[in-house]
Amino acid sequence: MKHIGLKVFGGILVILITGFIIFSLYLDGMVKAGIEKNGSDLLKTEVTVNNVSLSIFNGSGSIEGFKVANPGKFSERDAIAIQEASVKVKLSSLFSDQIVVEELIVKNPALYFEQKGFGANLKTLNDNMDLQAGGSSEKGLLIEHLLIENGQVAVHTEIDKERTTSVSIESFELHGVGRDGNNTVQQSLQEVMEPLLEKAIAEAIKSGVTEQIENKVQEFLNN
């Protein structure tokens, strides 16, 4: 009987472990798919994530390999790339009408500012978000604390002649994104992406690579 009891206990343990693994993979896949779909719909370009890993015990984890493809007429280089971001999610909220992200910390985001003709890729992404301000997601998104630090912008411009340089973005924090307006997922993403893109554009304009042609850059950015 003791032997049978151990076998039954072992079988139950295997089932529980398998269930935890399956549930964990389901959660990770659901978050990954949500980021990719809502990000792509909002920015009107492909948004991909390599991997999402969340703890089923406390909701903490990471988002790895977040990338935003350059819009249409620009180069194949990614407009935004984040190797890893740490995140803490209120797990129960994933199955409710409002997803609650308790903390999101993004370190070393890499942005690529590309001017081509009379357009700029980051300005195009910013305009795409304005066109999608209403959002199509039925779920809400609240981000209680967001920290973005040590951002870098590679700048490439073809005005007058081809120039390249790199600049830094000052770290910044946001609190309560989506709290007051009961934002959809896309609206909250817009509240996060807009200041990041605007800071990158501002630093690109101030950089040495564009200072001699600043009036021309400002002209097409304000169109």
Backbone as CSV, one residue per row, in Angstrom:
resi,resn,N_x,N_y,N_z,CA_x,CA_y,CA_z,C_x,C_y,C_z
1,MET,0.818,-1.215,0.000,0.000,0.000,0.000,0.855,1.269,0.000
2,LYS,1.938,1.206,0.778,2.825,2.360,0.846,3.408,2.663,-0.518
3,HIS,3.786,1.580,-1.241,4.374,1.738,-2.571,3.360,2.364,-3.525
4,ILE,2.106,1.913,-3.444,1.046,2.438,-4.307,0.793,3.914,-3.983
5,GLY,0.820,4.223,-2.673,0.598,5.607,-2.252,1.666,6.536,-2.784
6,LEU,2.927,6.079,-2.770,4.022,6.894,-3.303,3.869,7.106,-4.804
7,LYS,3.417,6.059,-5.516,3.222,6.174,-6.961,2.108,7.169,-7.267
8,VAL,1.027,7.102,-6.474,-0.084,8.041,-6.683,0.369,9.470,-6.408
9,PHE,1.115,9.648,-5.308,1.621,10.981,-4.972,2.557,11.500,-6.063
10,GLY,3.423,10.612,-6.552,4.341,10.992,-7.616,3.600,11.400,-8.873
11,GLY,2.531,10.642,-9.187,1.734,10.971,-10.368,1.052,12.315,-10.238
12,ILE,0.505,12.589,-9.042,-0.140,13.880,-8.800,0.863,15.017,-8.911
13,LEU,2.068,14.804,-8.374,3.110,15.821,-8.421,3.498,16.139,-9.862
14,VAL,3.627,15.090,-10.677,3.962,15.292,-12.100,2.867,16.091,-12.795
15,ILE,1.603,15.757,-12.508,0.479,16.470,-13.117,0.490,17.945,-12.721
16,LEU,0.748,18.197,-11.428,0.774,19.583,-10.946,1.911,20.372,-11.598
17,ILE,3.081,19.770,-11.656,4.233,20.449,-12.267,3.959,20.727,-13.734
18,THR,3.407,19.738,-14.435,3.080,19.913,-15.852,2.052,21.023,-16.031
19,GLY,1.056,21.046,-15.126,0.037,22.091,-15.181,0.628,23.478,-14.985
20,PHE,1.553,23.597,-14.006,2.217,24.881,-13.780,2.988,25.330,-15.013
21,ILE,3.696,24.399,-15.631,4.490,24.726,-16.813,3.587,25.193,-17.955
22,ILE,2.509,24.435,-18.196,1.581,24.781,-19.277,0.946,26.149,-19.026
23,PHE,0.515,26.390,-17.778,-0.117,27.669,-17.440,0.871,28.815,-17.602
24,SER,2.126,28.583,-17.179,3.155,29.607,-17.309,3.408,29.945,-18.778
25,LEU,3.511,28.908,-19.615,3.727,29.134,-21.041,2.546,29.861,-21.668
26,TYR,1.346,29.518,-21.204,0.136,30.170,-21.713,0.164,31.667,-21.382
27,LEU,0.509,31.988,-20.130,0.575,33.391,-19.725,1.621,34.138,-20.543
28,ASP,2.813,33.554,-20.662,3.890,34.195,-21.409,3.479,34.437,-22.856
29,GLY,2.867,33.416,-23.469,2.448,33.544,-24.861,1.349,34.575,-25.036
30,MET,0.429,34.659,-24.067,-0.664,35.622,-24.134,-0.131,37.054,-24.062
31,VAL,0.809,37.303,-23.151,1.387,38.646,-23.018,2.192,39.001,-24.262
32,LYS,2.984,38.063,-24.746,3.794,38.287,-25.953,2.902,38.648,-27.145
33,ALA,1.841,37.862,-27.348,0.933,38.116,-28.462,0.239,39.465,-28.317
34,GLY,-0.115,39.825,-27.078,-0.780,41.103,-26.837,0.115,42.287,-27.161
35,ILE,1.389,42.201,-26.759,2.339,43.278,-27.056,2.514,43.421,-28.566
36,GLU,2.698,42.311,-29.249,2.950,42.352,-30.691,1.750,42.892,-31.464
37,LYS,0.548,42.422,-31.116,-0.641,42.855,-31.857,-0.958,44.324,-31.606
38,ASN,-1.026,44.709,-30.336,-1.383,46.090,-30.020,-0.291,47.070,-30.457
39,GLY,0.962,46.675,-30.306,2.055,47.533,-30.755,2.053,47.722,-32.262
40,SER,1.833,46.639,-33.006,1.800,46.714,-34.474,0.613,47.539,-34.956
41,ASP,-0.552,47.348,-34.336,-1.741,48.118,-34.712,-1.549,49.605,-34.435
42,LEU,-0.914,49.920,-33.318,-0.735,51.311,-32.925,0.276,52.028,-33.811
43,LEU,1.421,51.410,-34.036,2.521,52.062,-34.750,2.468,51.872,-36.261
44,LYS,1.572,51.004,-36.720,1.421,50.728,-38.144,2.705,50.185,-38.776
45,THR,3.411,49.402,-38.008,4.591,48.688,-38.492,4.757,47.457,-37.611
46,GLU,5.634,46.544,-37.995,5.744,45.287,-37.256,6.448,45.474,-35.915
47,VAL,5.800,44.991,-34.872,6.388,44.961,-33.535,6.533,43.506,-33.125
48,THR,7.731,43.119,-32.729,7.985,41.732,-32.352,8.652,41.654,-30.986
49,VAL,8.455,40.525,-30.326,9.078,40.242,-29.028,9.645,38.828,-29.089
50,ASN,10.894,38.664,-28.721,11.501,37.331,-28.744,10.934,36.429,-27.657
51,ASN,10.791,36.984,-26.450,10.385,36.123,-25.338,9.804,36.940,-24.194
52,VAL,8.782,36.386,-23.562,8.220,36.945,-22.329,8.270,35.859,-21.271
53,SER,8.750,36.201,-20.101,8.845,35.232,-19.007,8.280,35.861,-17.742
54,LEU,7.150,35.317,-17.264,6.514,35.815,-16.041,6.415,34.716,-15.000
55,SER,6.659,35.067,-13.755,6.482,34.123,-12.665,4.994,33.985,-12.367
56,ILE,4.515,32.748,-12.270,3.103,32.539,-11.955,2.833,32.719,-10.460
57,PHE,3.875,32.981,-9.694,3.711,33.175,-8.248,3.546,34.653,-7.874
58,ASN,4.311,35.552,-8.533,4.210,36.967,-8.167,4.095,37.903,-9.367
59,GLY,4.101,37.365,-10.591,3.913,38.198,-11.776,5.132,38.960,-12.236
60,SER,6.275,38.763,-11.580,7.494,39.453,-12.004,8.161,38.670,-13.124
61,GLY,8.912,39.377,-13.949,9.577,38.684,-15.047,10.256,39.649,-15.995
62,SER,10.390,39.231,-17.239,11.118,40.035,-18.212,10.482,39.939,-19.597
63,ILE,10.729,40.981,-20.377,10.351,41.023,-21.788,11.653,41.168,-22.564
64,GLU,11.939,40.226,-23.438,13.231,40.203,-24.127,13.053,40.364,-25.636
65,GLY,13.979,41.113,-26.226,14.009,41.243,-27.674,12.828,41.988,-28.265
66,PHE,12.471,43.123,-27.656,11.385,43.956,-28.175,11.931,44.789,-29.334
67,LYS,11.257,44.721,-30.490,11.725,45.452,-31.665,10.561,46.091,-32.409
68,VAL,10.813,47.303,-32.879,9.857,48.008,-33.734,10.513,48.218,-35.087
69,ALA,9.933,47.648,-36.115,10.505,47.759,-37.454,10.353,49.181,-37.980
70,ASN,11.289,49.590,-38.806,11.194,50.884,-39.457,9.953,50.936,-40.341
71,PRO,9.243,52.062,-40.374,8.083,52.154,-41.263,8.501,52.175,-42.733
72,GLY,7.557,51.812,-43.568,7.638,51.665,-45.011,8.884,52.036,-45.787
73,LYS,9.076,53.332,-46.059,10.083,53.754,-47.042,11.495,53.825,-46.464
74,PHE,11.645,53.528,-45.187,12.961,53.666,-44.568,13.741,52.354,-44.619
75,SER,14.948,52.361,-44.078,15.842,51.209,-44.163,15.307,50.023,-43.363
76,GLU,15.989,48.895,-43.484,15.573,47.678,-42.781,16.045,47.655,-41.325
77,ARG,16.785,48.640,-40.922,17.246,48.708,-39.533,16.061,48.971,-38.609
78,ASP,16.055,48.356,-37.421,14.964,48.553,-36.474,14.933,49.994,-35.972
79,ALA,13.724,50.550,-35.867,13.575,51.904,-35.341,13.799,51.927,-33.835
80,ILE,13.344,50.882,-33.146,13.506,50.765,-31.695,13.880,49.325,-31.359
81,ALA,14.841,49.158,-30.491,15.228,47.819,-30.036,15.533,47.872,-28.539
82,ILE,14.900,46.974,-27.797,15.133,46.873,-26.351,15.511,45.430,-26.051
83,GLN,16.730,45.224,-25.598,17.188,43.865,-25.338,16.383,43.205,-24.227
84,GLU,16.173,43.938,-23.143,15.438,43.343,-22.026,14.802,44.432,-21.164
85,ALA,13.589,44.175,-20.727,12.901,45.054,-19.782,12.361,44.194,-18.652
86,SER,12.471,44.676,-17.433,11.907,43.940,-16.302,10.500,44.452,-16.041
87,VAL,9.622,43.537,-15.655,8.216,43.887,-15.514,7.610,43.142,-14.335
88,LYS,6.629,43.769,-13.710,5.840,43.085,-12.692,4.369,43.343,-12.984
89,VAL,3.624,42.273,-13.191,2.227,42.359,-13.589,1.338,41.778,-12.496
90,LYS,0.201,42.396,-12.275,-0.806,41.808,-11.396,-1.490,40.704,-12.197
91,LEU,-1.162,39.456,-11.878,-1.574,38.333,-12.718,-3.080,38.234,-12.904
92,SER,-3.819,38.457,-11.835,-5.274,38.328,-11.944,-5.855,39.329,-12.940
93,SER,-5.153,40.439,-13.161,-5.669,41.468,-14.064,-5.612,41.032,-15.529
94,LEU,-4.774,40.040,-15.829,-4.679,39.563,-17.212,-5.995,38.965,-17.694
95,PHE,-6.833,38.566,-16.751,-8.119,37.960,-17.102,-9.286,38.907,-16.795
96,SER,-8.952,40.185,-16.559,-9.986,41.182,-16.260,-10.068,42.196,-17.399
97,ASP,-10.872,43.241,-17.196,-11.048,44.264,-18.227,-9.898,45.251,-18.263
98,GLN,-9.096,45.292,-17.203,-7.952,46.207,-17.165,-6.699,45.471,-16.692
99,ILE,-5.704,45.447,-17.550,-4.410,44.844,-17.200,-3.635,45.838,-16.347
100,VAL,-3.090,45.378,-15.243,-2.344,46.254,-14.341,-0.869,45.846,-14.339
101,VAL,-0.031,46.747,-14.823,1.420,46.571,-14.755,1.909,47.398,-13.574
102,GLU,2.376,46.733,-12.551,2.794,47.442,-11.348,4.112,48.181,-11.561
103,GLU,4.998,47.595,-12.347,6.282,48.248,-12.612,6.847,47.758,-13.942
104,LEU,7.399,48.688,-14.710,8.061,48.360,-15.967,9.343,49.182,-16.036
105,ILE,10.476,48.501,-16.078,11.775,49.182,-16.121,12.477,48.818,-17.425
106,VAL,12.721,49.830,-18.227,13.366,49.650,-19.530,14.763,50.258,-19.464
107,LYS,15.771,49.431,-19.657,17.152,49.913,-19.622,17.779,49.841,-21.015
108,ASN,18.520,50.888,-21.342,19.308,50.945,-22.579,18.487,50.753,-23.854
109,PRO,17.346,51.417,-23.988,16.648,51.305,-25.274,17.492,51.934,-26.384
110,ALA,17.518,51.287,-27.532,18.283,51.785,-28.674,17.313,52.239,-29.755
111,LEU,17.371,53.519,-30.103,16.513,54.068,-31.139,17.353,54.501,-32.335
112,TYR,16.750,54.469,-33.498,17.441,54.839,-34.725,16.644,55.946,-35.398
113,PHE,17.220,57.148,-35.437,16.592,58.282,-36.110,17.127,58.333,-37.536
114,GLU,16.243,58.162,-38.485,16.657,58.149,-39.887,15.883,59.202,-40.672
115,GLN,16.602,60.146,-41.239,15.990,61.126,-42.131,16.231,60.679,-43.563
116,LYS,15.152,60.676,-44.333,15.251,60.278,-45.736,14.319,61.161,-46.539
117,GLY,14.858,61.852,-47.560,14.041,62.795,-48.302,13.558,63.883,-47.362
118,PHE,12.222,64.088,-47.295,11.657,65.075,-46.387,10.859,64.396,-45.280
119,GLY,11.283,63.198,-44.905,10.623,62.479,-43.834,11.619,61.946,-42.826
120,ALA,11.118,61.625,-41.641,11.934,61.024,-40.588,11.154,59.859,-39.994
121,ASN,11.850,58.749,-39.795,11.162,57.526,-39.375,10.457,57.662,-38.026
122,LEU,11.102,58.284,-37.043,10.484,58.395,-35.722,9.294,59.352,-35.750
123,LYS,9.361,60.383,-36.593,8.218,61.280,-36.769,7.049,60.523,-37.405
124,THR,7.361,59.641,-38.352,6.322,58.829,-38.979,5.636,57.935,-37.952
125,LEU,6.416,57.307,-37.083,5.839,56.461,-36.037,4.955,57.286,-35.105
126,ASN,5.411,58.483,-34.760,4.635,59.354,-33.889,3.309,59.745,-34.553
127,ASP,3.357,60.067,-35.836,2.141,60.419,-36.575,1.194,59.226,-36.670
128,ASN,1.747,58.036,-36.851,0.914,56.828,-36.932,0.120,56.626,-35.650
129,MET,0.725,56.937,-34.526,0.008,56.804,-33.249,-1.126,57.806,-33.148
130,ASP,-0.917,59.020,-33.662,-1.978,60.023,-33.648,-3.176,59.540,-34.450
131,LEU,-2.903,58.870,-35.557,-3.988,58.375,-36.393,-4.769,57.270,-35.704
132,GLN,-4.114,56.589,-34.750,-4.739,55.454,-34.086,-5.107,55.777,-32.642
133,ALA,-5.291,57.065,-32.349,-5.467,57.473,-30.946,-6.640,56.799,-30.256
134,GLY,-7.669,56.430,-31.015,-8.821,55.804,-30.391,-8.550,54.410,-29.893
135,GLY,-7.660,53.694,-30.547,-7.327,52.336,-30.149,-8.422,51.352,-30.493
136,SER,-8.045,50.086,-30.674,-9.033,49.069,-31.015,-9.147,47.984,-29.950
137,SER,-8.276,48.028,-28.943,-8.299,47.015,-27.901,-9.476,47.256,-26.960
138,GLU,-10.151,46.180,-26.568,-11.254,46.301,-25.626,-10.746,46.326,-24.182
139,LYS,-9.560,45.832,-23.942,-8.987,45.819,-22.604,-8.370,47.172,-22.262
140,GLY,-8.369,47.489,-20.959,-7.675,48.665,-20.486,-6.275,48.292,-20.023
141,LEU,-5.412,49.292,-19.898,-4.049,49.062,-19.425,-3.652,50.173,-18.474
142,LEU,-3.249,49.796,-17.270,-2.731,50.726,-16.274,-1.280,50.363,-15.998
143,ILE,-0.395,51.337,-16.155,1.021,51.148,-15.806,1.299,52.051,-14.617
144,GLU,1.471,51.448,-13.451,1.614,52.239,-12.234,2.957,52.954,-12.165
145,HIS,4.014,52.318,-12.617,5.338,52.960,-12.585,6.157,52.496,-13.788
146,LEU,6.632,53.467,-14.562,7.489,53.189,-15.717,8.781,53.970,-15.577
147,LEU,9.901,53.299,-15.766,11.207,53.956,-15.756,11.943,53.575,-17.042
148,ILE,12.357,54.592,-17.781,13.168,54.376,-18.979,14.491,55.086,-18.749
149,GLU,15.597,54.353,-18.849,16.893,54.952,-18.545,17.965,54.531,-19.537
150,ASN,18.938,55.431,-19.685,20.123,55.193,-20.516,19.773,54.893,-21.971
151,GLY,18.845,55.672,-22.520,18.497,55.486,-23.922,19.565,56.059,-24.843
152,GLN,19.737,55.416,-25.986,20.699,55.867,-26.988,19.994,56.006,-28.332
153,VAL,20.364,57.057,-29.056,19.782,57.289,-30.379,20.904,57.373,-31.403
154,ALA,20.868,56.481,-32.378,21.771,56.574,-33.524,21.082,57.460,-34.554
155,VAL,21.791,58.459,-35.052,21.205,59.441,-35.967,21.834,59.297,-37.343
156,HIS,20.969,59.204,-38.344,21.440,59.140,-39.734,20.609,60.102,-40.567
157,THR,21.260,61.037,-41.238,20.554,62.008,-42.068,21.225,62.143,-43.426
158,GLU,20.406,62.399,-44.431,20.915,62.557,-45.792,20.734,63.981,-46.292
159,ILE,20.262,64.890,-45.410,20.105,66.279,-45.834,21.479,66.890,-46.084
160,ASP,21.600,67.594,-47.208,22.850,68.232,-47.617,23.884,67.169,-47.974
161,LYS,24.272,66.351,-47.001,25.129,65.199,-47.275,24.915,64.184,-46.157
162,GLU,25.351,62.963,-46.365,25.103,61.896,-45.390,25.925,62.118,-44.132
163,ARG,25.255,62.044,-42.993,25.927,62.211,-41.707,25.385,61.190,-40.718
164,THR,26.221,60.784,-39.780,25.795,59.877,-38.711,26.423,60.311,-37.394
165,THR,25.716,60.056,-36.314,26.233,60.305,-34.970,25.358,59.543,-33.991
166,SER,25.640,59.673,-32.709,24.794,59.059,-31.682,24.641,60.038,-30.523
167,VAL,23.462,59.993,-29.901,23.161,60.881,-28.774,22.461,60.075,-27.688
168,SER,22.392,60.650,-26.498,21.752,59.984,-25.364,20.411,60.632,-25.043
169,ILE,19.520,59.829,-24.446,18.236,60.340,-23.960,18.273,60.341,-22.444
170,GLU,17.910,61.470,-21.870,17.866,61.555,-20.412,16.799,60.605,-19.865
171,SER,17.121,59.926,-18.793,16.174,58.994,-18.182,14.913,59.732,-17.731
172,PHE,13.766,59.046,-17.785,12.532,59.661,-17.313,11.590,58.601,-16.765
173,GLU,10.664,59.069,-15.915,9.696,58.187,-15.271,8.277,58.671,-15.550
174,LEU,7.353,57.724,-15.593,5.931,58.031,-15.690,5.202,57.246,-14.603
175,HIS,4.164,57.851,-14.045,3.380,57.189,-13.001,1.897,57.224,-13.364
176,GLY,1.225,56.125,-13.124,-0.218,56.087,-13.312,-0.680,56.240,-14.741
177,VAL,0.065,55.701,-15.684,-0.348,55.770,-17.092,-1.648,54.982,-17.264
178,GLY,-2.691,55.658,-17.743,-3.978,55.007,-17.943,-4.889,55.039,-16.737
179,ARG,-4.438,55.635,-15.632,-5.260,55.625,-14.414,-6.464,56.556,-14.538
180,ASP,-6.235,57.786,-15.033,-7.304,58.783,-15.060,-8.296,58.564,-16.200
181,GLY,-7.776,58.155,-17.367,-8.647,58.072,-18.531,-9.212,56.706,-18.820
182,ASN,-8.920,55.706,-17.992,-9.363,54.338,-18.255,-8.957,53.923,-19.670
183,ASN,-7.684,54.090,-19.958,-7.168,53.907,-21.308,-7.305,52.487,-21.819
184,THR,-7.463,52.364,-23.147,-7.281,51.066,-23.784,-5.796,50.741,-23.774
185,VAL,-5.462,49.504,-24.123,-4.056,49.103,-24.189,-3.288,50.021,-25.132
186,GLN,-3.846,50.281,-26.301,-3.142,51.099,-27.280,-2.983,52.544,-26.825
187,GLN,-3.977,53.093,-26.155,-3.863,54.467,-25.662,-2.767,54.590,-24.604
188,SER,-2.657,53.597,-23.729,-1.601,53.628,-22.720,-0.231,53.438,-23.362
189,LEU,-0.149,52.559,-24.352,1.111,52.399,-25.076,1.512,53.710,-25.752
190,GLN,0.523,54.424,-26.266,0.795,55.710,-26.893,1.363,56.697,-25.871
191,GLU,0.823,56.694,-24.650,1.323,57.591,-23.602,2.769,57.284,-23.232
192,VAL,3.182,56.041,-23.444,4.563,55.652,-23.153,5.468,55.971,-24.336
193,MET,5.008,55.644,-25.539,5.844,55.786,-26.725,6.053,57.242,-27.125
194,GLU,5.037,58.087,-26.967,5.144,59.473,-27.414,6.319,60.223,-26.773
195,PRO,6.440,60.230,-25.434,7.573,60.964,-24.862,8.920,60.362,-25.244
196,LEU,8.971,59.040,-25.398,10.226,58.399,-25.805,10.623,58.853,-27.205
197,LEU,9.677,58.821,-28.145,9.960,59.245,-29.516,10.262,60.735,-29.589
198,GLU,9.505,61.535,-28.857,9.723,62.980,-28.891,11.084,63.357,-28.329
199,LYS,11.505,62.676,-27.263,12.832,62.940,-26.706,13.918,62.533,-27.699
200,ALA,13.717,61.409,-28.377,14.696,60.954,-29.368,14.797,61.940,-30.525
201,ILE,13.651,62.432,-31.000,13.639,63.404,-32.097,14.333,64.701,-31.671
202,ALA,14.020,65.163,-30.458,14.622,66.403,-29.966,16.135,66.284,-29.862
203,GLU,16.613,65.164,-29.349,18.057,64.961,-29.224,18.718,64.843,-30.599
204,ALA,18.016,64.236,-31.546,18.560,64.119,-32.904,18.723,65.496,-33.532
205,ILE,17.738,66.370,-33.310,17.806,67.721,-33.867,18.943,68.520,-33.228
206,LYS,19.158,68.315,-31.928,20.188,69.070,-31.215,21.594,68.546,-31.477
207,SER,21.698,67.343,-32.017,23.015,66.727,-32.190,23.851,67.458,-33.234
208,GLY,25.147,67.282,-33.156,26.060,67.931,-34.085,25.806,67.556,-35.529
209,VAL,25.257,66.385,-35.757,25.049,65.928,-37.129,23.979,66.744,-37.841
210,THR,23.114,67.415,-37.089,22.048,68.191,-37.736,22.096,69.680,-37.420
211,GLU,23.040,70.117,-36.608,22.992,71.507,-36.166,23.163,72.492,-37.319
212,GLN,23.916,72.117,-38.355,24.120,73.009,-39.478,22.901,73.079,-40.390
213,ILE,22.006,72.119,-40.239,20.832,72.057,-41.114,19.552,71.999,-40.282
214,GLU,19.625,72.552,-39.075,18.514,72.428,-38.138,17.215,73.006,-38.694
215,ASN,17.296,74.117,-39.409,16.082,74.730,-39.939,15.365,73.811,-40.917
216,LYS,16.129,73.095,-41.741,15.519,72.180,-42.689,14.874,70.997,-41.957
217,VAL,15.554,70.491,-40.956,15.009,69.367,-40.188,13.715,69.785,-39.497
218,GLN,13.744,70.952,-38.850,12.556,71.440,-38.162,11.398,71.626,-39.135
219,GLU,11.719,72.054,-40.334,10.679,72.305,-41.334,9.907,71.058,-41.680
220,PHE,10.631,69.931,-41.959,9.873,68.740,-42.341,9.303,68.014,-41.124
221,LEU,9.890,68.198,-39.938,9.312,67.577,-38.750,8.010,68.256,-38.344
222,ASN,7.857,69.533,-38.672,6.657,70.268,-38.295,5.547,70.199,-39.350
223,ASN,5.816,69.567,-40.463,4.795,69.442,-41.508,3.669,68.510,-41.083
